[in-house]
Coordinates of C-alpha atoms in Angstrom, one line a residue:
X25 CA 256.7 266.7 169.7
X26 CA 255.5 268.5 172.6
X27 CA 253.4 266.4 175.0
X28 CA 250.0 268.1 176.7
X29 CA 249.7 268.7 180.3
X30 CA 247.2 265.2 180.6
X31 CA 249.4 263.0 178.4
X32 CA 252.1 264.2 180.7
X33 CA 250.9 263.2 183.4
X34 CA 249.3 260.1 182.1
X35 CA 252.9 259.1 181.7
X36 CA 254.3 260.2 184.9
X37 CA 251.8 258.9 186.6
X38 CA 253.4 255.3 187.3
X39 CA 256.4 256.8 188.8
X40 CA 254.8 258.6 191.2
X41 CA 252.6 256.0 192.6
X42 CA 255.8 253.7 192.5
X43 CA 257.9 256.1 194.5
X44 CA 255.1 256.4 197.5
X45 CA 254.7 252.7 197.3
X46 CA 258.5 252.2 197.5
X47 CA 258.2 254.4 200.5
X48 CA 255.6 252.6 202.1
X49 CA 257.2 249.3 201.7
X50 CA 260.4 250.6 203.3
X51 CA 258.5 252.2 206.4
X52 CA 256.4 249.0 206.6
X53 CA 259.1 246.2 206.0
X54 CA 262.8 247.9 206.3
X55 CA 265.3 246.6 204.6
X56 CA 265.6 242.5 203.6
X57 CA 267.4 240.5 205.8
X58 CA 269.0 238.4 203.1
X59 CA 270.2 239.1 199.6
X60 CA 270.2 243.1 199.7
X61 CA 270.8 243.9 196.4
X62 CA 273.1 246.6 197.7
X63 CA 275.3 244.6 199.8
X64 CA 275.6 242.3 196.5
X65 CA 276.3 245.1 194.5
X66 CA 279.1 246.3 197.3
X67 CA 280.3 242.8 197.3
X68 CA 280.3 242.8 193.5
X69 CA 282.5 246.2 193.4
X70 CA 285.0 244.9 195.9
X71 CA 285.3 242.1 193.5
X72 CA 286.2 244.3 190.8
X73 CA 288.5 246.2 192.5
X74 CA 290.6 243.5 193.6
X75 CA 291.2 243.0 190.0
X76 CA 291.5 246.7 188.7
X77 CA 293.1 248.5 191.3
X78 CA 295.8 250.9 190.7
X79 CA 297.2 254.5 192.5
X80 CA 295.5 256.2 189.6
X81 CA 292.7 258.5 189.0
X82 CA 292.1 257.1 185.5
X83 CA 291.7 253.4 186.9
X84 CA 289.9 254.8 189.4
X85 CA 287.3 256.7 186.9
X86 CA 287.5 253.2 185.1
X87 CA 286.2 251.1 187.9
X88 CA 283.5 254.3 188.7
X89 CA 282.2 254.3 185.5
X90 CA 282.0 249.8 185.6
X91 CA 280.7 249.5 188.3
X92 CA 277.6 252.6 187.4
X93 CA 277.1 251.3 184.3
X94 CA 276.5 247.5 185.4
X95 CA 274.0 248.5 187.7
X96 CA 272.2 251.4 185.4
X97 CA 272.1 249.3 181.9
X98 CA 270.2 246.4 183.4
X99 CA 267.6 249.0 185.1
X100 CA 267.6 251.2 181.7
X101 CA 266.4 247.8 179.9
X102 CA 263.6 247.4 182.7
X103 CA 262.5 250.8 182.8
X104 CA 262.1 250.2 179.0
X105 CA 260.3 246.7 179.4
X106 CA 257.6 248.4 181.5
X107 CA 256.9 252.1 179.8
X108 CA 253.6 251.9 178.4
X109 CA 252.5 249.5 181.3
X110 CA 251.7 251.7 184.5
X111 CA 251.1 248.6 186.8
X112 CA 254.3 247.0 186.1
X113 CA 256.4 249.6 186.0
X114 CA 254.6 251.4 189.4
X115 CA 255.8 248.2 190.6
X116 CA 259.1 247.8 189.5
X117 CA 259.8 251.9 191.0
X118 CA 258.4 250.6 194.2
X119 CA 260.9 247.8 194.6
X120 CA 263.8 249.7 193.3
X121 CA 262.5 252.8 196.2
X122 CA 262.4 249.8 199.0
X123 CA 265.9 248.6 197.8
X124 CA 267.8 252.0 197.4
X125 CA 266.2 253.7 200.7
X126 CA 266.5 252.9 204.1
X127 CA 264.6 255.2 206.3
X128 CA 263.3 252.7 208.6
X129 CA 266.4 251.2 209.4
X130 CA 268.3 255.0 209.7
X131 CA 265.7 255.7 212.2
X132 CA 265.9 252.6 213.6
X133 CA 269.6 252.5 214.7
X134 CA 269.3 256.6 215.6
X135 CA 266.5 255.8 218.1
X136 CA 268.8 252.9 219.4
X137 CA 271.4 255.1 220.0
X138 CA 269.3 257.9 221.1
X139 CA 267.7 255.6 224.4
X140 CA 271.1 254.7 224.8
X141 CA 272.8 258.0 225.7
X142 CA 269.3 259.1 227.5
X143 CA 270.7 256.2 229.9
X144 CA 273.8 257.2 229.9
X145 CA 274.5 253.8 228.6
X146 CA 278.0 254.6 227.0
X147 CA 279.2 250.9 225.8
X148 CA 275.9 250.5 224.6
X149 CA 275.9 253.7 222.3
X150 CA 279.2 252.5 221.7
X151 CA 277.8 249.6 220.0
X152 CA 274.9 250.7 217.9
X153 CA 277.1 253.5 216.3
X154 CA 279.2 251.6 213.8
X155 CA 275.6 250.5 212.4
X156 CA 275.5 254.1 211.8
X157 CA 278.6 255.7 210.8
X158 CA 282.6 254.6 210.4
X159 CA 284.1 256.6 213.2
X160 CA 285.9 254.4 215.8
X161 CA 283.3 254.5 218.9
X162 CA 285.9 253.9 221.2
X163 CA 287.9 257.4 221.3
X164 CA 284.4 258.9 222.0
X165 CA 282.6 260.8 225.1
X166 CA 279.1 261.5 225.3
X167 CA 278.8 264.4 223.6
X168 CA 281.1 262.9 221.1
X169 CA 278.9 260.1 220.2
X170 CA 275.6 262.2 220.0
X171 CA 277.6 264.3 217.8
X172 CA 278.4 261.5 215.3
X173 CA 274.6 260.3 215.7
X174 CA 273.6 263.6 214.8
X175 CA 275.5 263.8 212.2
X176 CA 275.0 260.4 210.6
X177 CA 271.4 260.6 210.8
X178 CA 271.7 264.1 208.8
X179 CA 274.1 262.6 205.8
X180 CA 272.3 259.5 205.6
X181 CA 268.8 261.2 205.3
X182 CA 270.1 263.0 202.4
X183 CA 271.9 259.5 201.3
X184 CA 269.2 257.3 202.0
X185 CA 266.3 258.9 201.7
X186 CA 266.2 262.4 199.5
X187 CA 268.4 262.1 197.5
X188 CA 267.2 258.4 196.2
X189 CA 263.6 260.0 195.6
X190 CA 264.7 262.9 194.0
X191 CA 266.6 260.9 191.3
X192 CA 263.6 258.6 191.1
X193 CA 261.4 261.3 190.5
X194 CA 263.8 263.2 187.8
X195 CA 264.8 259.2 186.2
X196 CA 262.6 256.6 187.1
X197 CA 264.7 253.0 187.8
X198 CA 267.8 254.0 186.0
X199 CA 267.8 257.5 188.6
X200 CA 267.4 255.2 191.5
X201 CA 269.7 252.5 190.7
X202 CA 272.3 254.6 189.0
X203 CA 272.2 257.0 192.4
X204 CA 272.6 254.3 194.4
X205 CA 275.7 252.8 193.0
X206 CA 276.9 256.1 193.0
X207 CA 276.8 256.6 196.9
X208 CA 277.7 253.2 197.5
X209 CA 281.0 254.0 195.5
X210 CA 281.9 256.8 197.1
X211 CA 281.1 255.3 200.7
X212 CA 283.5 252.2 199.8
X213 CA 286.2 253.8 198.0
X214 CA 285.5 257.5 198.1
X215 CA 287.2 258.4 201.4
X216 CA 290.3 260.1 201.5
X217 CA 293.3 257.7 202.6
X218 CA 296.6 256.4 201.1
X219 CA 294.7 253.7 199.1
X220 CA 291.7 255.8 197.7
X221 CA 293.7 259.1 197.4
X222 CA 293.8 258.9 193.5
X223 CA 291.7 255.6 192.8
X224 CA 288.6 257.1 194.8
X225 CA 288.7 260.4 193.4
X226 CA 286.1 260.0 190.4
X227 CA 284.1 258.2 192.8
X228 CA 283.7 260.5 195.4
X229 CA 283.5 263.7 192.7
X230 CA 280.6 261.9 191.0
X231 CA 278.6 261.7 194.3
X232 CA 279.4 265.2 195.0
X233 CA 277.6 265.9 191.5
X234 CA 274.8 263.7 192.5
X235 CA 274.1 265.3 195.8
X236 CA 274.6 268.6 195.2
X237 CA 270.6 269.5 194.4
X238 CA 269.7 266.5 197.0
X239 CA 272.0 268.3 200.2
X240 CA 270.0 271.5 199.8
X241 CA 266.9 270.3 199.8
X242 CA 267.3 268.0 202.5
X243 CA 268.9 271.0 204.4
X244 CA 265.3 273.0 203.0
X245 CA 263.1 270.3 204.9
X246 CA 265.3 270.2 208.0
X247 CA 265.0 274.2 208.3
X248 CA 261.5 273.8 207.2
X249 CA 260.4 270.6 209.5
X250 CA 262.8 271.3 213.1
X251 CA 260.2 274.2 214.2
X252 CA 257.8 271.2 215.1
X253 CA 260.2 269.1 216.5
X254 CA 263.1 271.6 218.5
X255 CA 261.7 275.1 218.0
X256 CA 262.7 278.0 215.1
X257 CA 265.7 279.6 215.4
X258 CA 266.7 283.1 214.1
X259 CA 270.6 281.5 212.8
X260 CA 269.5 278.3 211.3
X261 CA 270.9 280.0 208.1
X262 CA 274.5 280.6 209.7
X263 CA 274.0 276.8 210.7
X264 CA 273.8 275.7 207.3
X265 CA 276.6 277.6 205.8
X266 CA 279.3 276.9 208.6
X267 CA 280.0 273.2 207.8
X268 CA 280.9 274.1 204.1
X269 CA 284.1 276.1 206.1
X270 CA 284.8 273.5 208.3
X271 CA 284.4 270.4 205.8
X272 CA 285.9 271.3 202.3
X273 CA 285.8 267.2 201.6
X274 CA 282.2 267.0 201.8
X275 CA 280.6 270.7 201.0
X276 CA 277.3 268.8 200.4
X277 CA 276.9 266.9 203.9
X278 CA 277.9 270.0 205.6
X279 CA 275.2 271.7 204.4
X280 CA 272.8 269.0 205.6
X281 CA 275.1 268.2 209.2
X282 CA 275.2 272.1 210.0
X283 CA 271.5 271.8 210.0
X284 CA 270.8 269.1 212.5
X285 CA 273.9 270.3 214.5
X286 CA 272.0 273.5 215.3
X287 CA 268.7 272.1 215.8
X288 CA 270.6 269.5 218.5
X289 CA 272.5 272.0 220.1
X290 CA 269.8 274.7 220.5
X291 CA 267.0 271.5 221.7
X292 CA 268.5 270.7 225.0
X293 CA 268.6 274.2 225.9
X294 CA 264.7 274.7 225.2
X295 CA 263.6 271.6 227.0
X296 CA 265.6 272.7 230.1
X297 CA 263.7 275.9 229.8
X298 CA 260.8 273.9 229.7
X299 CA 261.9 271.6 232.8
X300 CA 262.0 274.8 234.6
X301 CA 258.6 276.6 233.8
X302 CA 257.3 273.0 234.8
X303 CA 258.9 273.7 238.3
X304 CA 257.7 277.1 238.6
X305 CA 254.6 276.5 237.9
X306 CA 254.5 272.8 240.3

């Protein structure tokens, strides 16, 4: 049965309105103090894999596929419940868009950081970063730490933000909730180290395939968007491409980093050439 154009959208409808609702509530209200449903879902999987551990890709894909499932069968089953009732189930996307993103708090913690190095208030960018990203803030210079700002802010907008929406759009609740387990996965267990070498494996491969539509088009809207913000550049295409050389582990976030990384290299430069037109012309 093929469905017209207006039924269509009769039944798409819901989704949408939930998904800029979600993204109003997040702006608006940031994430819940208490009881995030992803930090109980985190403690949940570190429950699990206390239990089911093993140096082994196969328990490894076993505990992936657990812990995805758990979270994506309950949201299946409410996605279900609410078809064919567009104010309930606008409402149910719009909670599961203000759980899964986090674009308030992203920017947030960035701008923290950001005032912080304007200062030159190093012990104090020192402490904001690990709210943003797991390198040890400690070993870092200046430069060093608006580097790892930089290049949080660019992995979790595709994280956070993009890629969430994009999975909502294509899947409704399950797309959401399913995505985020997914990420959440890969950013517990999915880094390389002795432990996660072989357990983390399926985790962090599945998040590659879940990203790899939501890195471009996050690295689309940065090329697209930095013109208003740090002026166009005629390499921003060399930018992109770059990381995926420099980070084989994470092709995706490359794409996404290398972005940002040239738009914050190439800024400084232009508002120094605007510091000095302002001087000439004092």
């Amino acid at each position: 049965m093929v469905l017209s154009h207006n039924e269509l959208m009769s039944k798409r409808w819901p989704v949408a309105a939930g998904l800029a609702a979600g993204v109003a509530l997040d702006a608006l209200l940031g994430d819940p103090r208490r009881g995030h449903p992803v930090a109980a879902f985190g403690r949940a999987a570190a429950a699990l894999e206390a239990r089911d551990y093993a140096d082994s890709r196969r328990r490894g894909a076993a505990h992936a596929a657990a812990c995805v499932l758990a979270v994506a069968g309950p949201a299946v089953a409410l996605h279900r419940r609410t078809r064919g009732r567009p104010p309930w189930q606008a409402a149910a996307v719009a909670t599961a868009v203000w759980a899964v993103t986090g674009a308030r708090s992203l920017h947030h913690e960035a701008e923290r950081a950001c005032s912080s190095l304007l200062r030159r208030d190093l012990a104090a960018a020192r402490a904001v970063l690990p709210s943003l990203c797991g390198r040890d803030p400690a070993t870092l210079d200046a430069a060093g730490l608006a580097r790892a700002v930089v290049e949080s802010v660019a992995e979790n907008t595709s994280d956070a933000v993009v890629a969430p929406l994009l999975w909502g759009a294509v899947a409704g609740i399950p797309g959401l909730a399913a995505y985020r387990a997914v990420n959440t996965l890969d950013a517990m267990v999915g880094h390389r180290s002795a432990r996660y070498e072989r357990f983390g494996w399926a985790s962090a491969r599945l998040d590659d395939v879940a990203n790899w539509i939501p890195a471009r088009v996050t690295a689309a809207l940065t090329a697209a968007c930095a013109p208003l913000v740090a002026g166009a550049s005629p390499v921003a295409g060399a930018e992109t491409r770059a990381p995926r050389r420099r980070t084989p582990s994470e092709p995706e976030r490359g794409l996404v980093r290398g972005r940002l990384r040239g738009r914050a290299r190439r800024a400084p430069r232009r508002d120094e050439r605007l510091r000095r037109r302002g001087r000439g012309t004092s």
